[in-house]
Structure formats: C-alpha cells, structure tokens
C-alpha cells in the first residue's frame, strides 16, 4: 500500500519535472503527508497546475463527506470493479508528485520499522491517482486516492504493494488524457521496475505520529 509519503522537491526536481506546472503562491511542502490531509495533485482537468485535494477518496454518491484512511489506496486489479473507485478510475485521473514514500517492514517480533523509499537517481516520483468531487447544498470537496500495484521484486522484502509509478512524460500524459481502454490502463500501470530503480533506508519511528512534520524524517538512522 501507500500510507504515507513526502513532497519536498529540490530546486533541481522543480526545474526538471515541474517546470511546466504552475505552483500556487501559497504552496507549502511537507516531508510527511498522512491520510485525510490535504496534498498537491495534477488533474486531467488542469494538467498544468497543482491543486490541493484531501487524501482519502469520497465518491460523489456518498451520503456524507467523510474522508477515510480506508479509501486512500485503490488496487489496480479491482479499481474498475469497486463502486467507490470505478467512475473515477475511468474518468478522473491525477498525478500525485512525491520525492519519496514511506513503508514499514514488519519484523518477526511484530515490530514495524519505517523506511523511506525513493528513486536511486534522484528523480521526482509521479504516482498514479484518481479523484472525485463531492457536492451537497453548496458544499464542494475534492478528494483523491493513490493507485497501488504489486511491489517490484526488490521491494517485496518491505511490503507486497507499492504505488503505481508513471516514469515517463508519455505515460503521465496518457494517464491524464484518459482516452484508453480499461485493459490499456492496466498495461500502463503494471510495467516492471528495474531492480536498481528504487533505493531505501531506515528512518526515525517518529513517522508513526502523523502530526510529526520535521524534515528529520528524511535522514537515515
């Protein structure tokens, strides 16, 4: 799964990967984005600007607006079948930028050890996402979920799932365009990562506290 991530792009990452995307004046970056918090995404509706949305997808048909940690991820294999995700999976795509994501490795003793995972070459990640707009009585809220796929071979020692990563401009543009068939989407998201693409290291267990936002979370321990 993907339950925490970081978006604190370096000046190089901004210049290289976000040069054509408008960054709002009020933008702030966070080394620790947790479920139900607001985060920045790029949508098919506005492909050249970052928008703030709440993490935890709420379907448009839901009676109440109640973002939940249970809908932060949509599994690639079932996103076209699950009522909560299927409309967004077909018609409302987004990119979720990140410099890294976090995962916990479960030890035999039951202890969970947090790790920071990122591209070995220092590139910026773009995770595939879907989004929804919930409207009632003058209220409007936008929420998103990150799509997950089976973990790459190297990452399975940490977890069996990982975010779907869109590695090229062509893949990102295709995802935002939204003009492929269901099977074509699955092929786009299920590419194989090389064994050297990602690197990771252990970090502070203060990641366990969602309110802890210090950049020290980027430092190895």
PDB file of C-alpha atoms in Angstrom:
ATOM      1  CA  UNK A   1       0.000   0.000   0.000  1.00  0.00           C
ATOM      2  CA  UNK A   2       1.000   3.638   0.212  1.00  0.00           C
ATOM      3  CA  UNK A   3       0.002   5.147   3.536  1.00  0.00           C
ATOM      4  CA  UNK A   4       2.497   7.999   3.947  1.00  0.00           C
ATOM      5  CA  UNK A   5       4.657   9.977   1.549  1.00  0.00           C
ATOM      6  CA  UNK A   6       6.775  13.117   1.211  1.00  0.00           C
ATOM      7  CA  UNK A   7       6.608  16.013  -1.225  1.00  0.00           C
ATOM      8  CA  UNK A   8       9.540  18.350  -0.651  1.00  0.00           C
ATOM      9  CA  UNK A   9      11.003  18.764  -4.140  1.00  0.00           C
ATOM     10  CA  UNK A  10      14.519  20.088  -4.560  1.00  0.00           C
ATOM     11  CA  UNK A  11      15.169  23.077  -6.810  1.00  0.00           C
ATOM     12  CA  UNK A  12      16.555  20.633  -9.381  1.00  0.00           C
ATOM     13  CA  UNK A  13      13.412  18.493  -9.249  1.00  0.00           C
ATOM     14  CA  UNK A  14      11.203  21.571  -9.638  1.00  0.00           C
ATOM     15  CA  UNK A  15      13.203  22.792 -12.630  1.00  0.00           C
ATOM     16  CA  UNK A  16      13.366  19.367 -14.257  1.00  0.00           C
ATOM     17  CA  UNK A  17       9.952  17.856 -13.548  1.00  0.00           C
ATOM     18  CA  UNK A  18       7.621  20.729 -12.603  1.00  0.00           C
ATOM     19  CA  UNK A  19       8.862  23.439 -14.960  1.00  0.00           C
ATOM     20  CA  UNK A  20       5.611  23.473 -16.970  1.00  0.00           C
ATOM     21  CA  UNK A  21       3.316  23.239 -13.936  1.00  0.00           C
ATOM     22  CA  UNK A  22       2.021  26.296 -12.107  1.00  0.00           C
ATOM     23  CA  UNK A  23       2.904  26.312  -8.403  1.00  0.00           C
ATOM     24  CA  UNK A  24       0.418  28.374  -6.345  1.00  0.00           C
ATOM     25  CA  UNK A  25       1.905  31.237  -4.339  1.00  0.00           C
ATOM     26  CA  UNK A  26       0.536  29.718  -1.130  1.00  0.00           C
ATOM     27  CA  UNK A  27       2.134  26.338  -1.766  1.00  0.00           C
ATOM     28  CA  UNK A  28       3.816  24.594   1.144  1.00  0.00           C
ATOM     29  CA  UNK A  29       5.655  21.297   1.005  1.00  0.00           C
ATOM     30  CA  UNK A  30       5.578  18.524   3.593  1.00  0.00           C
ATOM     31  CA  UNK A  31       8.006  15.712   4.420  1.00  0.00           C
ATOM     32  CA  UNK A  32       5.148  13.708   5.939  1.00  0.00           C
ATOM     33  CA  UNK A  33       1.757  13.536   4.225  1.00  0.00           C
ATOM     34  CA  UNK A  34      -0.725  11.288   6.023  1.00  0.00           C
ATOM     35  CA  UNK A  35      -4.265  10.044   5.225  1.00  0.00           C
ATOM     36  CA  UNK A  36      -7.089  12.641   5.212  1.00  0.00           C
ATOM     37  CA  UNK A  37      -4.593  15.525   4.942  1.00  0.00           C
ATOM     38  CA  UNK A  38      -4.572  17.929   2.006  1.00  0.00           C
ATOM     39  CA  UNK A  39      -1.908  17.352  -0.632  1.00  0.00           C
ATOM     40  CA  UNK A  40      -0.975  18.606  -4.088  1.00  0.00           C
ATOM     41  CA  UNK A  41      -2.049  16.814  -7.262  1.00  0.00           C
ATOM     42  CA  UNK A  42      -2.186  17.451 -11.014  1.00  0.00           C
ATOM     43  CA  UNK A  43      -5.525  16.556 -12.612  1.00  0.00           C
ATOM     44  CA  UNK A  44      -6.759  15.749 -16.082  1.00  0.00           C
ATOM     45  CA  UNK A  45      -8.952  18.839 -15.712  1.00  0.00           C
ATOM     46  CA  UNK A  46      -5.986  21.175 -15.053  1.00  0.00           C
ATOM     47  CA  UNK A  47      -2.843  19.410 -16.304  1.00  0.00           C
ATOM     48  CA  UNK A  48      -0.576  22.452 -15.894  1.00  0.00           C
ATOM     49  CA  UNK A  49      -1.278  23.397 -12.280  1.00  0.00           C
ATOM     50  CA  UNK A  50      -1.019  21.879  -8.825  1.00  0.00           C
ATOM     51  CA  UNK A  51      -4.315  21.623  -6.945  1.00  0.00           C
ATOM     52  CA  UNK A  52      -4.893  20.856  -3.274  1.00  0.00           C
ATOM     53  CA  UNK A  53      -7.119  17.851  -2.569  1.00  0.00           C
ATOM     54  CA  UNK A  54      -7.829  15.766   0.511  1.00  0.00           C
ATOM     55  CA  UNK A  55      -6.285  12.298   0.610  1.00  0.00           C
ATOM     56  CA  UNK A  56      -8.980   9.668   1.071  1.00  0.00           C
ATOM     57  CA  UNK A  57     -11.428   9.395  -1.809  1.00  0.00           C
ATOM     58  CA  UNK A  58     -15.102  10.128  -1.117  1.00  0.00           C
ATOM     59  CA  UNK A  59     -17.377   9.001  -4.000  1.00  0.00           C
ATOM     60  CA  UNK A  60     -19.749  11.591  -5.448  1.00  0.00           C
ATOM     61  CA  UNK A  61     -22.704   9.368  -4.472  1.00  0.00           C
ATOM     62  CA  UNK A  62     -21.716   9.135  -0.795  1.00  0.00           C
ATOM     63  CA  UNK A  63     -24.390  10.499   1.561  1.00  0.00           C
ATOM     64  CA  UNK A  64     -21.801  12.118   3.829  1.00  0.00           C
ATOM     65  CA  UNK A  65     -18.460  13.761   3.225  1.00  0.00           C
ATOM     66  CA  UNK A  66     -16.219  11.683   5.415  1.00  0.00           C
ATOM     67  CA  UNK A  67     -12.664  11.125   4.115  1.00  0.00           C
ATOM     68  CA  UNK A  68     -11.259   7.865   5.427  1.00  0.00           C
ATOM     69  CA  UNK A  69      -7.974   6.040   5.598  1.00  0.00           C
ATOM     70  CA  UNK A  70      -9.798   3.080   4.055  1.00  0.00           C
ATOM     71  CA  UNK A  71     -10.009   4.828   0.667  1.00  0.00           C
ATOM     72  CA  UNK A  72      -6.521   6.310   0.380  1.00  0.00           C
ATOM     73  CA  UNK A  73      -5.488   3.497  -1.999  1.00  0.00           C
ATOM     74  CA  UNK A  74      -7.219   1.858  -4.959  1.00  0.00           C
ATOM     75  CA  UNK A  75      -5.847  -1.512  -6.037  1.00  0.00           C
ATOM     76  CA  UNK A  76      -5.085  -1.559  -9.759  1.00  0.00           C
ATOM     77  CA  UNK A  77      -6.571  -5.042 -10.122  1.00  0.00           C
ATOM     78  CA  UNK A  78     -10.019  -4.078  -8.773  1.00  0.00           C
ATOM     79  CA  UNK A  79     -10.356  -0.320  -9.305  1.00  0.00           C
ATOM     80  CA  UNK A  80     -12.732  -0.765 -12.253  1.00  0.00           C
ATOM     81  CA  UNK A  81     -14.984  -3.027 -10.173  1.00  0.00           C
ATOM     82  CA  UNK A  82     -15.193  -1.373  -6.744  1.00  0.00           C
ATOM     83  CA  UNK A  83     -18.186   1.015  -6.515  1.00  0.00           C
ATOM     84  CA  UNK A  84     -16.113   3.573  -4.606  1.00  0.00           C
ATOM     85  CA  UNK A  85     -13.461   3.804  -7.327  1.00  0.00           C
ATOM     86  CA  UNK A  86     -14.773   2.681 -10.717  1.00  0.00           C
ATOM     87  CA  UNK A  87     -16.122   6.017 -12.007  1.00  0.00           C
ATOM     88  CA  UNK A  88     -13.000   7.906 -11.022  1.00  0.00           C
ATOM     89  CA  UNK A  89     -10.791   5.107 -12.388  1.00  0.00           C
ATOM     90  CA  UNK A  90     -12.347   5.577 -15.820  1.00  0.00           C
ATOM     91  CA  UNK A  91     -12.883   9.318 -15.990  1.00  0.00           C
ATOM     92  CA  UNK A  92     -10.945  11.294 -13.366  1.00  0.00           C
ATOM     93  CA  UNK A  93      -7.215  10.721 -13.272  1.00  0.00           C
ATOM     94  CA  UNK A  94      -4.499  12.646 -11.458  1.00  0.00           C
ATOM     95  CA  UNK A  95      -0.781  12.619 -10.780  1.00  0.00           C
ATOM     96  CA  UNK A  96       0.448  12.701  -7.188  1.00  0.00           C
ATOM     97  CA  UNK A  97       4.006  14.109  -7.063  1.00  0.00           C
ATOM     98  CA  UNK A  98       6.376  12.928  -4.347  1.00  0.00           C
ATOM     99  CA  UNK A  99      10.083  12.894  -3.638  1.00  0.00           C
ATOM    100  CA  UNK A 100       9.658   9.620  -1.707  1.00  0.00           C
ATOM    101  CA  UNK A 101       7.150   7.379   0.010  1.00  0.00           C
ATOM    102  CA  UNK A 102       7.301   5.508   3.287  1.00  0.00           C
ATOM    103  CA  UNK A 103       6.686   1.909   4.214  1.00  0.00           C
ATOM    104  CA  UNK A 104       7.005  -0.195   7.338  1.00  0.00           C
ATOM    105  CA  UNK A 105       8.834  -3.513   7.401  1.00  0.00           C
ATOM    106  CA  UNK A 106       7.293  -5.989   9.794  1.00  0.00           C
ATOM    107  CA  UNK A 107       9.819  -7.861  11.929  1.00  0.00           C
ATOM    108  CA  UNK A 108       9.379 -11.383  13.279  1.00  0.00           C
ATOM    109  CA  UNK A 109       8.877  -9.928  16.751  1.00  0.00           C
ATOM    110  CA  UNK A 110       5.889  -7.945  15.468  1.00  0.00           C
ATOM    111  CA  UNK A 111       7.774  -4.653  15.423  1.00  0.00           C
ATOM    112  CA  UNK A 112       7.223  -2.335  12.436  1.00  0.00           C
ATOM    113  CA  UNK A 113      10.325  -0.490  11.166  1.00  0.00           C
ATOM    114  CA  UNK A 114       9.778   2.595   8.926  1.00  0.00           C
ATOM    115  CA  UNK A 115      11.714   3.115   5.689  1.00  0.00           C
ATOM    116  CA  UNK A 116      11.988   5.951   3.198  1.00  0.00           C
ATOM    117  CA  UNK A 117      11.827   4.804  -0.446  1.00  0.00           C
ATOM    118  CA  UNK A 118      12.889   6.929  -3.435  1.00  0.00           C
ATOM    119  CA  UNK A 119      14.377   6.777  -6.937  1.00  0.00           C
ATOM    120  CA  UNK A 120      18.089   5.996  -6.816  1.00  0.00           C
ATOM    121  CA  UNK A 121      18.780   8.645  -9.470  1.00  0.00           C
ATOM    122  CA  UNK A 122      17.130  11.474  -7.523  1.00  0.00           C
ATOM    123  CA  UNK A 123      14.230  11.925  -9.920  1.00  0.00           C
ATOM    124  CA  UNK A 124      10.787  13.064  -8.786  1.00  0.00           C
ATOM    125  CA  UNK A 125       8.073  10.429  -8.420  1.00  0.00           C
ATOM    126  CA  UNK A 126       4.662  10.744 -10.024  1.00  0.00           C
ATOM    127  CA  UNK A 127       2.188   8.307  -8.507  1.00  0.00           C
ATOM    128  CA  UNK A 128      -0.960   7.467 -10.464  1.00  0.00           C
ATOM    129  CA  UNK A 129      -4.106   8.647  -8.725  1.00  0.00           C
ATOM    130  CA  UNK A 130      -7.841   9.071  -9.179  1.00  0.00           C
ATOM    131  CA  UNK A 131     -10.040  11.849  -7.826  1.00  0.00           C
ATOM    132  CA  UNK A 132     -13.665  12.702  -7.093  1.00  0.00           C
ATOM    133  CA  UNK A 133     -15.749  15.780  -6.376  1.00  0.00           C
ATOM    134  CA  UNK A 134     -18.452  15.576  -3.705  1.00  0.00           C
ATOM    135  CA  UNK A 135     -21.185  18.234  -3.788  1.00  0.00           C
ATOM    136  CA  UNK A 136     -24.095  18.870  -1.439  1.00  0.00           C
ATOM    137  CA  UNK A 137     -26.059  22.045  -0.634  1.00  0.00           C
ATOM    138  CA  UNK A 138     -23.424  24.471  -1.811  1.00  0.00           C
ATOM    139  CA  UNK A 139     -20.514  22.427  -0.461  1.00  0.00           C
ATOM    140  CA  UNK A 140     -17.840  21.090  -2.801  1.00  0.00           C
ATOM    141  CA  UNK A 141     -14.910  18.901  -1.765  1.00  0.00           C
ATOM    142  CA  UNK A 142     -12.297  17.162  -3.891  1.00  0.00           C
ATOM    143  CA  UNK A 143     -10.546  14.021  -2.724  1.00  0.00           C
ATOM    144  CA  UNK A 144      -8.108  11.537  -4.230  1.00  0.00           C
ATOM    145  CA  UNK A 145      -6.715   8.027  -3.883  1.00  0.00           C
ATOM    146  CA  UNK A 146      -3.350   6.611  -4.923  1.00  0.00           C
ATOM    147  CA  UNK A 147      -3.394   3.504  -7.101  1.00  0.00           C
ATOM    148  CA  UNK A 148      -1.327   0.566  -5.866  1.00  0.00           C
ATOM    149  CA  UNK A 149       0.210  -2.351  -7.753  1.00  0.00           C
ATOM    150  CA  UNK A 150       2.120  -5.482  -6.683  1.00  0.00           C
ATOM    151  CA  UNK A 151       5.501  -4.467  -5.283  1.00  0.00           C
ATOM    152  CA  UNK A 152       8.547  -4.670  -7.516  1.00  0.00           C
ATOM    153  CA  UNK A 153      10.806  -7.658  -6.901  1.00  0.00           C
ATOM    154  CA  UNK A 154      13.316  -5.644  -4.879  1.00  0.00           C
ATOM    155  CA  UNK A 155      10.634  -4.020  -2.722  1.00  0.00           C
ATOM    156  CA  UNK A 156       8.843  -7.199  -1.655  1.00  0.00           C
ATOM    157  CA  UNK A 157      11.167  -7.501   1.343  1.00  0.00           C
ATOM    158  CA  UNK A 158       9.403  -4.415   2.738  1.00  0.00           C
ATOM    159  CA  UNK A 159       5.810  -4.844   1.525  1.00  0.00           C
ATOM    160  CA  UNK A 160       3.760  -6.694  -1.083  1.00  0.00           C
ATOM    161  CA  UNK A 161       2.202  -3.490  -2.526  1.00  0.00           C
ATOM    162  CA  UNK A 162       3.547  -0.167  -3.779  1.00  0.00           C
ATOM    163  CA  UNK A 163       2.183   2.948  -5.511  1.00  0.00           C
ATOM    164  CA  UNK A 164       1.756   2.790  -9.284  1.00  0.00           C
ATOM    165  CA  UNK A 165       4.576   4.938 -10.687  1.00  0.00           C
ATOM    166  CA  UNK A 166       4.424   6.768 -14.015  1.00  0.00           C
ATOM    167  CA  UNK A 167       8.062   7.058 -15.034  1.00  0.00           C
ATOM    168  CA  UNK A 168       7.919   8.925 -18.352  1.00  0.00           C
ATOM    169  CA  UNK A 169       6.272  12.068 -19.668  1.00  0.00           C
ATOM    170  CA  UNK A 170       4.476   9.911 -22.223  1.00  0.00           C
ATOM    171  CA  UNK A 171       3.000   7.687 -19.519  1.00  0.00           C
ATOM    172  CA  UNK A 172       1.959  10.677 -17.413  1.00  0.00           C
ATOM    173  CA  UNK A 173       0.325  12.404 -20.382  1.00  0.00           C
ATOM    174  CA  UNK A 174      -1.520   9.215 -21.347  1.00  0.00           C
ATOM    175  CA  UNK A 175      -2.793   8.789 -17.787  1.00  0.00           C
ATOM    176  CA  UNK A 176      -4.112  12.344 -17.671  1.00  0.00           C
ATOM    177  CA  UNK A 177      -5.699  12.189 -21.137  1.00  0.00           C
ATOM    178  CA  UNK A 178      -7.981   9.384 -20.047  1.00  0.00           C
ATOM    179  CA  UNK A 179      -8.678   8.022 -23.531  1.00  0.00           C
ATOM    180  CA  UNK A 180      -7.554   4.394 -23.218  1.00  0.00           C
ATOM    181  CA  UNK A 181      -9.496   1.196 -22.580  1.00  0.00           C
ATOM    182  CA  UNK A 182      -9.582  -0.498 -19.176  1.00  0.00           C
ATOM    183  CA  UNK A 183      -7.070  -3.111 -20.345  1.00  0.00           C
ATOM    184  CA  UNK A 184      -4.756  -0.432 -21.733  1.00  0.00           C
ATOM    185  CA  UNK A 185      -4.815   1.354 -18.374  1.00  0.00           C
ATOM    186  CA  UNK A 186      -3.818  -1.843 -16.617  1.00  0.00           C
ATOM    187  CA  UNK A 187      -0.920  -2.341 -19.022  1.00  0.00           C
ATOM    188  CA  UNK A 188       0.227   1.246 -18.484  1.00  0.00           C
ATOM    189  CA  UNK A 189       0.261   0.822 -14.702  1.00  0.00           C
ATOM    190  CA  UNK A 190       1.742  -2.664 -14.484  1.00  0.00           C
ATOM    191  CA  UNK A 191       5.168  -2.068 -16.030  1.00  0.00           C
ATOM    192  CA  UNK A 192       8.157  -3.727 -14.376  1.00  0.00           C
ATOM    193  CA  UNK A 193      10.668  -1.600 -12.479  1.00  0.00           C
ATOM    194  CA  UNK A 194      14.354  -2.408 -12.767  1.00  0.00           C
ATOM    195  CA  UNK A 195      15.961  -3.816  -9.630  1.00  0.00           C
ATOM    196  CA  UNK A 196      18.077  -0.680  -9.302  1.00  0.00           C
ATOM    197  CA  UNK A 197      15.372   1.972  -9.785  1.00  0.00           C
ATOM    198  CA  UNK A 198      14.421   2.381  -6.123  1.00  0.00           C
ATOM    199  CA  UNK A 199      16.575   2.708  -3.046  1.00  0.00           C
ATOM    200  CA  UNK A 200      15.576   2.878   0.613  1.00  0.00           C
ATOM    201  CA  UNK A 201      16.859   3.248   4.141  1.00  0.00           C
ATOM    202  CA  UNK A 202      15.540   3.073   7.676  1.00  0.00           C
ATOM    203  CA  UNK A 203      14.257   6.306   9.242  1.00  0.00           C
ATOM    204  CA  UNK A 204      13.006   7.541  12.613  1.00  0.00           C
ATOM    205  CA  UNK A 205       9.991   5.823  14.139  1.00  0.00           C
ATOM    206  CA  UNK A 206       8.551   9.303  14.658  1.00  0.00           C
ATOM    207  CA  UNK A 207       6.916   8.625  11.296  1.00  0.00           C
ATOM    208  CA  UNK A 208       4.347   6.719  13.363  1.00  0.00           C
ATOM    209  CA  UNK A 209       2.932  10.062  14.501  1.00  0.00           C
ATOM    210  CA  UNK A 210       1.011  11.727  11.608  1.00  0.00           C
ATOM    211  CA  UNK A 211       1.416  15.197  13.125  1.00  0.00           C
ATOM    212  CA  UNK A 212       5.226  14.966  13.118  1.00  0.00           C
ATOM    213  CA  UNK A 213       6.352  17.023  10.101  1.00  0.00           C
ATOM    214  CA  UNK A 214      10.042  17.612  10.743  1.00  0.00           C
ATOM    215  CA  UNK A 215      12.441  17.071   7.776  1.00  0.00           C
ATOM    216  CA  UNK A 216      14.457  14.822  10.088  1.00  0.00           C
ATOM    217  CA  UNK A 217      12.215  12.088   8.665  1.00  0.00           C
ATOM    218  CA  UNK A 218      14.381  12.253   5.537  1.00  0.00           C
ATOM    219  CA  UNK A 219      17.507  11.325   7.494  1.00  0.00           C
ATOM    220  CA  UNK A 220      18.686   7.713   7.829  1.00  0.00           C
ATOM    221  CA  UNK A 221      19.093   6.157  11.266  1.00  0.00           C
TER     222      UNK A 221
END
